[in-house]
Tab-separated table of C-alpha atoms and ligand atoms in Angstrom:
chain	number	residue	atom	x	y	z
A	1	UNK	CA	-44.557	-271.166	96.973
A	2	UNK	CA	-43.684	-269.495	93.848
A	3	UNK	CA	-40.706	-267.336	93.630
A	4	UNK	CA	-40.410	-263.729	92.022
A	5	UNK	CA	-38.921	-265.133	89.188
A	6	UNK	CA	-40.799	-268.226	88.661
A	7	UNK	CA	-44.071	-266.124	88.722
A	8	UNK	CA	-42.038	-263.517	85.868
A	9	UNK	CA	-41.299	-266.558	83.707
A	10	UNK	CA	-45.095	-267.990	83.849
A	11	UNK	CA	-46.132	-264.791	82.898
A	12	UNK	CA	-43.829	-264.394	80.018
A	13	UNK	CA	-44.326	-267.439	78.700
A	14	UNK	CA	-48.268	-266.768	78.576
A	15	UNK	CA	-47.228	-263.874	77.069
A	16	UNK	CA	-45.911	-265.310	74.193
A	17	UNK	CA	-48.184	-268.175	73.889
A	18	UNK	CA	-51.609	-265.609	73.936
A	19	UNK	CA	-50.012	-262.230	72.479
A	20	UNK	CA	-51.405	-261.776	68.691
A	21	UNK	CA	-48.347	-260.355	67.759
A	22	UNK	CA	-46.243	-263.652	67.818
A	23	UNK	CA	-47.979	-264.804	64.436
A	24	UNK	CA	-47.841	-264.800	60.818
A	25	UNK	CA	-49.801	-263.127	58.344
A	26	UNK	CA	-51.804	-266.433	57.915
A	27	UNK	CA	-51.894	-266.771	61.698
A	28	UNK	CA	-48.997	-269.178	62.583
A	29	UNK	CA	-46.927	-268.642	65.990
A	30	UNK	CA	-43.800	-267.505	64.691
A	31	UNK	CA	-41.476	-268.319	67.992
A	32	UNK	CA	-41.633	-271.239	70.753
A	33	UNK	CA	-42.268	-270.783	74.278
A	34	UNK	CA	-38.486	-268.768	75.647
A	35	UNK	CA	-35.398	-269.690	77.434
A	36	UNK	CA	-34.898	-267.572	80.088
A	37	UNK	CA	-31.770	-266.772	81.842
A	38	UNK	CA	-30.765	-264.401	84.877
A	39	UNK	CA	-27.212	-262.623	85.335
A	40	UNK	CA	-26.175	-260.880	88.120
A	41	UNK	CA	-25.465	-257.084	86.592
A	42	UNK	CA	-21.945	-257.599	88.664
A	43	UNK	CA	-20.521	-260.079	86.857
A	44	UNK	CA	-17.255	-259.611	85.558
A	45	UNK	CA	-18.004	-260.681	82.329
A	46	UNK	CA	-19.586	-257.376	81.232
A	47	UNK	CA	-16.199	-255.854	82.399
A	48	UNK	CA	-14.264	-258.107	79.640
A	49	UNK	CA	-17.025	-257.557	77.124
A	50	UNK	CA	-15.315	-254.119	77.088
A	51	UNK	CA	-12.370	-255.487	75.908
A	52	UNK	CA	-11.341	-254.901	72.085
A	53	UNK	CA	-10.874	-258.888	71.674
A	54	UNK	CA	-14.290	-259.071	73.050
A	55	UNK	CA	-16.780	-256.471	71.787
A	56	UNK	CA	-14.848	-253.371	72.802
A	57	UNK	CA	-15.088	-250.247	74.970
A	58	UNK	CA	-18.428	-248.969	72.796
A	59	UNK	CA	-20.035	-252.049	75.139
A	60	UNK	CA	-21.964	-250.429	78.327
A	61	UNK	CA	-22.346	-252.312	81.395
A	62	UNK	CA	-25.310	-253.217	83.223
A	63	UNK	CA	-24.948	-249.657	85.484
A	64	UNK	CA	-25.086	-247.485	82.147
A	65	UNK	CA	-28.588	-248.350	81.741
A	66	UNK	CA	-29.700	-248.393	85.530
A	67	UNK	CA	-27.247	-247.003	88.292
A	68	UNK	CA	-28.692	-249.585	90.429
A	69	UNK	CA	-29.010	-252.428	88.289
A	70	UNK	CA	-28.609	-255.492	90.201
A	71	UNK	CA	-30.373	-258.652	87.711
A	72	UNK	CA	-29.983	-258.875	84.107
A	73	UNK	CA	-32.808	-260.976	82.870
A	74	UNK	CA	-31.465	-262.730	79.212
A	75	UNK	CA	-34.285	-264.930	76.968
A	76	UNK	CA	-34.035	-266.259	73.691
A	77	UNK	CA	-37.363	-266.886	71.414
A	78	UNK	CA	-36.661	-270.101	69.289
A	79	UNK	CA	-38.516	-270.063	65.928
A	80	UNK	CA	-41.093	-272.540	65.028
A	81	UNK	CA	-40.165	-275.306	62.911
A	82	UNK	CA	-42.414	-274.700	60.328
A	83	UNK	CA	-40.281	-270.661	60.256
A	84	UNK	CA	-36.390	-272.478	60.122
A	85	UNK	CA	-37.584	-275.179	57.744
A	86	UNK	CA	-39.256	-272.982	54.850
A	87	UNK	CA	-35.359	-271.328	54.969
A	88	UNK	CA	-33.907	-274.633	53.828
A	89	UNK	CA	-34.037	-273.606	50.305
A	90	UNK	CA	-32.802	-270.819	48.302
A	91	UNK	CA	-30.883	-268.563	48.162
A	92	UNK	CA	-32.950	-266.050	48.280
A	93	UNK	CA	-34.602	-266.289	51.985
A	94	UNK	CA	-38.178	-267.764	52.474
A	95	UNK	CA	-40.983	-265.316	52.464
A	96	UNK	CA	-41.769	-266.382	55.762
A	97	UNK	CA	-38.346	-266.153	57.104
A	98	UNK	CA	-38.649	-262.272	56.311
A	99	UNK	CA	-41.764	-261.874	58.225
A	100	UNK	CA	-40.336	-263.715	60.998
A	101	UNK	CA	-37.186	-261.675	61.082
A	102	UNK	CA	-39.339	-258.396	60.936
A	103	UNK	CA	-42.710	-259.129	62.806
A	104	UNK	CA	-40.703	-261.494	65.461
A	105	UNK	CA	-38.566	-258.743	66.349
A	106	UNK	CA	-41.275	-256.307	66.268
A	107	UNK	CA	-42.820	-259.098	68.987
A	108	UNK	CA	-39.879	-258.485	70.627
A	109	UNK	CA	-40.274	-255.225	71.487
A	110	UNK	CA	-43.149	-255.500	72.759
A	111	UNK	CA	-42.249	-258.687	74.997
A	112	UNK	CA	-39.517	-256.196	76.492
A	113	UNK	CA	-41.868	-253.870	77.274
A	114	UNK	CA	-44.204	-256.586	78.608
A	115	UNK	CA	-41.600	-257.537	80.985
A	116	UNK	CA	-40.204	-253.905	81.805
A	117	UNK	CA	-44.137	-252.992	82.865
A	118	UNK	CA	-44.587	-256.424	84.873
A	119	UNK	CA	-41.368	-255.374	86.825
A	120	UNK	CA	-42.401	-251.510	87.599
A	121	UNK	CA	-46.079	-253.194	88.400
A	122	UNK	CA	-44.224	-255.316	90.974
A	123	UNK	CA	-42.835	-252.031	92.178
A	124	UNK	CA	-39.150	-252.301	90.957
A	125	UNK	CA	-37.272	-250.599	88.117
A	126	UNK	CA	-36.332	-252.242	84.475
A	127	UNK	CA	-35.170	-250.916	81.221
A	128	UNK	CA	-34.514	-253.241	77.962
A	129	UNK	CA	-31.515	-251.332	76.537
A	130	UNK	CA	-32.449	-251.944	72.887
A	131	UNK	CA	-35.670	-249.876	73.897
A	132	UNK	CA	-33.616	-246.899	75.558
A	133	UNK	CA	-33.035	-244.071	73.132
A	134	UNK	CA	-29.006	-244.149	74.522
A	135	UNK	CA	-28.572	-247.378	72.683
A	136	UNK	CA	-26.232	-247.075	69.512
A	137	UNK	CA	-26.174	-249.880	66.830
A	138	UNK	CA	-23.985	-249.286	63.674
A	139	UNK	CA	-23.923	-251.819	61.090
A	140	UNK	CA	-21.732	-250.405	59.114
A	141	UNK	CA	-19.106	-250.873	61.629
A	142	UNK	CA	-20.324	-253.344	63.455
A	143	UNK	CA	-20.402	-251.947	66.987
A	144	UNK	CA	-23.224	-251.413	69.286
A	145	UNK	CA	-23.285	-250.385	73.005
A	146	UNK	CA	-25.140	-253.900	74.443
A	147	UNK	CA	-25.241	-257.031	72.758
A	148	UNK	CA	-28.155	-259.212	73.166
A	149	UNK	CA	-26.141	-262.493	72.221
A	150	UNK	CA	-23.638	-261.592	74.750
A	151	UNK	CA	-25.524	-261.009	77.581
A	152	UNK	CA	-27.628	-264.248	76.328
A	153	UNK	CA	-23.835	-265.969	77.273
A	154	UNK	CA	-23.371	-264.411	80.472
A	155	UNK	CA	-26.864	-265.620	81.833
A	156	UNK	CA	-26.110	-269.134	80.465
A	157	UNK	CA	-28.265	-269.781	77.459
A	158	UNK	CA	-25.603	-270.840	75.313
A	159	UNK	CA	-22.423	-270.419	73.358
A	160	UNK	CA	-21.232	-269.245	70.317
A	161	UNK	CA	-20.780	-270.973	66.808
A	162	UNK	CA	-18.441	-270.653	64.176
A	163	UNK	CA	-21.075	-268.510	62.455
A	164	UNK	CA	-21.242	-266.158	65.314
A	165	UNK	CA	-24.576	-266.667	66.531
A	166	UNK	CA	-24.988	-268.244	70.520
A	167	UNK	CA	-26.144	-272.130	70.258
A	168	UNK	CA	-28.945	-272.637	72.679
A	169	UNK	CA	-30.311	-275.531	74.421
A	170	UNK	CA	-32.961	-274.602	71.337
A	171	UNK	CA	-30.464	-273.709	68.731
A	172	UNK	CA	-29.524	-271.075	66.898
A	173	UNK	CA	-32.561	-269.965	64.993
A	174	UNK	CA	-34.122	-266.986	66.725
A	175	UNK	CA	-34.269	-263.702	68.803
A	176	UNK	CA	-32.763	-262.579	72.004
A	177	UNK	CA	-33.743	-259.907	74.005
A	178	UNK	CA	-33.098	-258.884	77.500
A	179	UNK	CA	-34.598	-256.165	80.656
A	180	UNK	CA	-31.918	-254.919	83.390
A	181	UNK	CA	-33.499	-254.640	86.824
A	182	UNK	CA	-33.019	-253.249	90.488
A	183	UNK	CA	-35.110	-256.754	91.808
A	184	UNK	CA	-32.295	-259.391	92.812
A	185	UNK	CA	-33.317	-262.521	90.919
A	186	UNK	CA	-31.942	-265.886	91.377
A	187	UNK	CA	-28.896	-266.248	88.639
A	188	UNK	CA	-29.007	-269.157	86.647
A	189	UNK	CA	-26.260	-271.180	86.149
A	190	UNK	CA	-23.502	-270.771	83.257
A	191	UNK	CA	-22.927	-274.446	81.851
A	192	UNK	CA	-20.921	-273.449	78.875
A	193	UNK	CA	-17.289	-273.680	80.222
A	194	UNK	CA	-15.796	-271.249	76.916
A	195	UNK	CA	-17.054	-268.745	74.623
A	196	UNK	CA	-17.127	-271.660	72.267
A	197	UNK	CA	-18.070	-274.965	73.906
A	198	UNK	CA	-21.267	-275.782	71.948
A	199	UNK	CA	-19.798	-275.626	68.595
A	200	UNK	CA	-18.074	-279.008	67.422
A	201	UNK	CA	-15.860	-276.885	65.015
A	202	UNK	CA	-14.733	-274.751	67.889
A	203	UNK	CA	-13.829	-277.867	69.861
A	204	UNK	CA	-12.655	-280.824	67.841
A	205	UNK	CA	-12.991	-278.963	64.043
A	206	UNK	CA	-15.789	-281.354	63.296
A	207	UNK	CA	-18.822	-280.077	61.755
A	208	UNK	CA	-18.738	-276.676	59.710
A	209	UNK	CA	-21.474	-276.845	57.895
A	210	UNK	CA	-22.379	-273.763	58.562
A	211	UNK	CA	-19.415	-272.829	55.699
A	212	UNK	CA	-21.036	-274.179	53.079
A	213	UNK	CA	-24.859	-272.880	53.683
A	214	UNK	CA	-23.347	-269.508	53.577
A	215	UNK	CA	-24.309	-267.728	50.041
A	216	UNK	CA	-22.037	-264.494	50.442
A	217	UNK	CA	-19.350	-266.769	51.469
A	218	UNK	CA	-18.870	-264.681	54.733
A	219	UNK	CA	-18.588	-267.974	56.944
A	220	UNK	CA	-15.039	-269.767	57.240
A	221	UNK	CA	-12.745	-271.629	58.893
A	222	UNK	CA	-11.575	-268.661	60.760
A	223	UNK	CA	-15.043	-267.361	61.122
A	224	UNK	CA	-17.256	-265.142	60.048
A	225	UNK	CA	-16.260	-262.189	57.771
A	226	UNK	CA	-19.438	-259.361	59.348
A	227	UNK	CA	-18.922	-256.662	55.937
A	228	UNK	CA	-19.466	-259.750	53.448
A	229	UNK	CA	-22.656	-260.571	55.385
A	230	UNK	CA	-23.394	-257.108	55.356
A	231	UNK	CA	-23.194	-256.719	51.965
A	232	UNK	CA	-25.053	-259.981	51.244
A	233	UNK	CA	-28.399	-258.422	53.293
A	234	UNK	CA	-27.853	-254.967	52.768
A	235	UNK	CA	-26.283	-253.790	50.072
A	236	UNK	CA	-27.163	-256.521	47.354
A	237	UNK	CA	-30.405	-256.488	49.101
A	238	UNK	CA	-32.120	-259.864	47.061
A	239	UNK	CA	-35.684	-259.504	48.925
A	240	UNK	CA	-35.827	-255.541	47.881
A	241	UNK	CA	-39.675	-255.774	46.347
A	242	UNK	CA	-41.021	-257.871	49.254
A	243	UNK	CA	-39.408	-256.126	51.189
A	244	UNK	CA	-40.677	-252.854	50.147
A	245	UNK	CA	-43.999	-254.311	49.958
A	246	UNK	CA	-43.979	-255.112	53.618
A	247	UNK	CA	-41.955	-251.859	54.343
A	248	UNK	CA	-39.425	-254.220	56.394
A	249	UNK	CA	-35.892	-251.727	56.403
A	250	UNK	CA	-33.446	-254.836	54.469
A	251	UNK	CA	-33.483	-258.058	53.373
A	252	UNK	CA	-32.527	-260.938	55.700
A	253	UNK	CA	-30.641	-263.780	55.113
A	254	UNK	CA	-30.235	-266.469	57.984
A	255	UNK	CA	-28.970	-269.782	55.816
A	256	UNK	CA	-26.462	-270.259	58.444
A	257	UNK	CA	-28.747	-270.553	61.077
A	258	UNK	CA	-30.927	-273.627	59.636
A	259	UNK	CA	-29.843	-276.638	57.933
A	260	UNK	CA	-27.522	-277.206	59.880
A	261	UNK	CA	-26.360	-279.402	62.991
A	262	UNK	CA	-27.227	-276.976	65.644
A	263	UNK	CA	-30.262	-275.207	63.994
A	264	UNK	CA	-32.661	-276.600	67.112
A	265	UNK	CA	-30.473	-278.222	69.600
A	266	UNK	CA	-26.834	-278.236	70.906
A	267	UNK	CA	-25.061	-280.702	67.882
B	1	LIG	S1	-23.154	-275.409	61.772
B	1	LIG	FE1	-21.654	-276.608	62.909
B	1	LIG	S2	-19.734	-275.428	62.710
B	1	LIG	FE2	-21.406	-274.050	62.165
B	1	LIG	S3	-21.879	-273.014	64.107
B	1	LIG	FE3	-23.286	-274.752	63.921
B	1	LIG	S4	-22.273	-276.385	65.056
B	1	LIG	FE4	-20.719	-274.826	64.657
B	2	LIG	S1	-26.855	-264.549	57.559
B	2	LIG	FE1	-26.559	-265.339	55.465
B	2	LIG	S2	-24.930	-264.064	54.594
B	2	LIG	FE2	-24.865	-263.776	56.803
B	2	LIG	S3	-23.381	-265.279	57.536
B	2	LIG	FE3	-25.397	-266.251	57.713
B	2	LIG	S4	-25.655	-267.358	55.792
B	2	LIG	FE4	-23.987	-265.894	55.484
């Protein structure tokens, strides 16, 4: 017999396969079937996310968004490969990298939704935080209130890079989102033993690739410097008349994320 969340995970992965909205102007899927991930909202890592070293005290736990949150549900949408590989060249970005960054995410929102309505349908209560009008995002200094990548973490889908984005079973390239619910769902294990363990340069100081595909120079050895990326996308702006012509807000960028060792897989 099916469980709750077996029967959730079947229906968003039809979802994603059937929904219009995961394609291309010509048509093309822009993201793979999901991982999907599930959290307890008690776990103690969204008390350390609070933390300065970790994200800091703008973070907001699981309760902030529903008193009586119980489940976090986590997924990550890996892009197709035809998406990562038309970003091998440049600088600038791929055309089609863009419209994946823009029309994926706008997928995105409505996959949260999808999965917010399937859980009040079932007769429980959900909200997506990056859909509630109390979540705060400020690029300019680089705080928000939830972090999808972090929450990704907690419900075991991954672990960061040196470039600051969480390396999946899938990779790097793609979208996270994530629905808080009242429904207790089965958690899913947490294989990554660190913040860091899927990132040779983390581990050993093998790899680093990621250094050199960076065109702002915002990755290094120590990291990755978030106002030189910033600047890079937003400020210099190098896809401003596409953009414009697609009315998409900035440019995008993601070098970093393909190319490179752990573009699709864990290196
Ligand atoms: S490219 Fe290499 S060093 Fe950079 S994040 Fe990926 S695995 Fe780590
Ligand atoms: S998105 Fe682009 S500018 Fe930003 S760190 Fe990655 S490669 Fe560098």
């Amino acid at each position: 017999m099916m469980t709750a969340m077996q029967a959730l995970k079947e229906k968003i992965n039809n979802y994603c396969v059937t929904d219009k909205n995961n394609t291309l102007p010509d048509g093309r899927k822009i993201f793979e079937r999901p991982l999907i991930g599930i959290v307890p909202a008690s776990d103690p890592l969204f008390d350390a996310y609070r933390e300065e070293a970790v994200i800091g005290p703008a973070f907001n736990p699981p309760a902030f968004w529903l008193p009586d949150a119980v489940s976090v549900i986590s997924y990550f949408l890996p892009f197709q490969m035809h998406v990562r590989s038309s970003n091998y060249g440049g600088p600038p970005p791929s055309l089609e990298w863009l419209h994946s960054r823009f029309l994926g995410e706008s997928f995105n929102e409505k996959l949260r939704r999808f999965i917010v309505d399937q859980i009040e349908s079932a007769g429980g209560k959900a909200v997506a935080p990056l859909l509630n009008r109390s979540y705060r995002s400020d690029y300019k200094v680089f705080s928000s209130n939830w972090s999808e990548r972090h929450v990704a973490y907690a419900a075991g889908l991954g672990s960061f890079g040196l470039h600051r984005g969480l390396i999946t079973e899938k990779g790097v390239a793609g979208r996270f989102g994530s629905v808080i619910t009242n429904l207790m769902l089965e958690a899913t294990s947490r294989p990554a033993g660190s913040y860091y363990q899927n990132c040779p340069f983390l581990v050993d100081g093998s790899c680093g690739v990621c250094i050199s595909r960076c065109p702002a120079g915002a990755i290094s050895e120590s990291g990755k410097d978030k106002s030189k990326c910033y600047h890079y996308m937003f400020i210099e702006d190098h896809m401003k008349i596409e953009r414009d012509q697609f009315g998409y807000a900035h440019s995008a960028c993601g070098k970093c994320q393909v190319d490179v060792p752990c573009e699709d897989c864990i290196p």
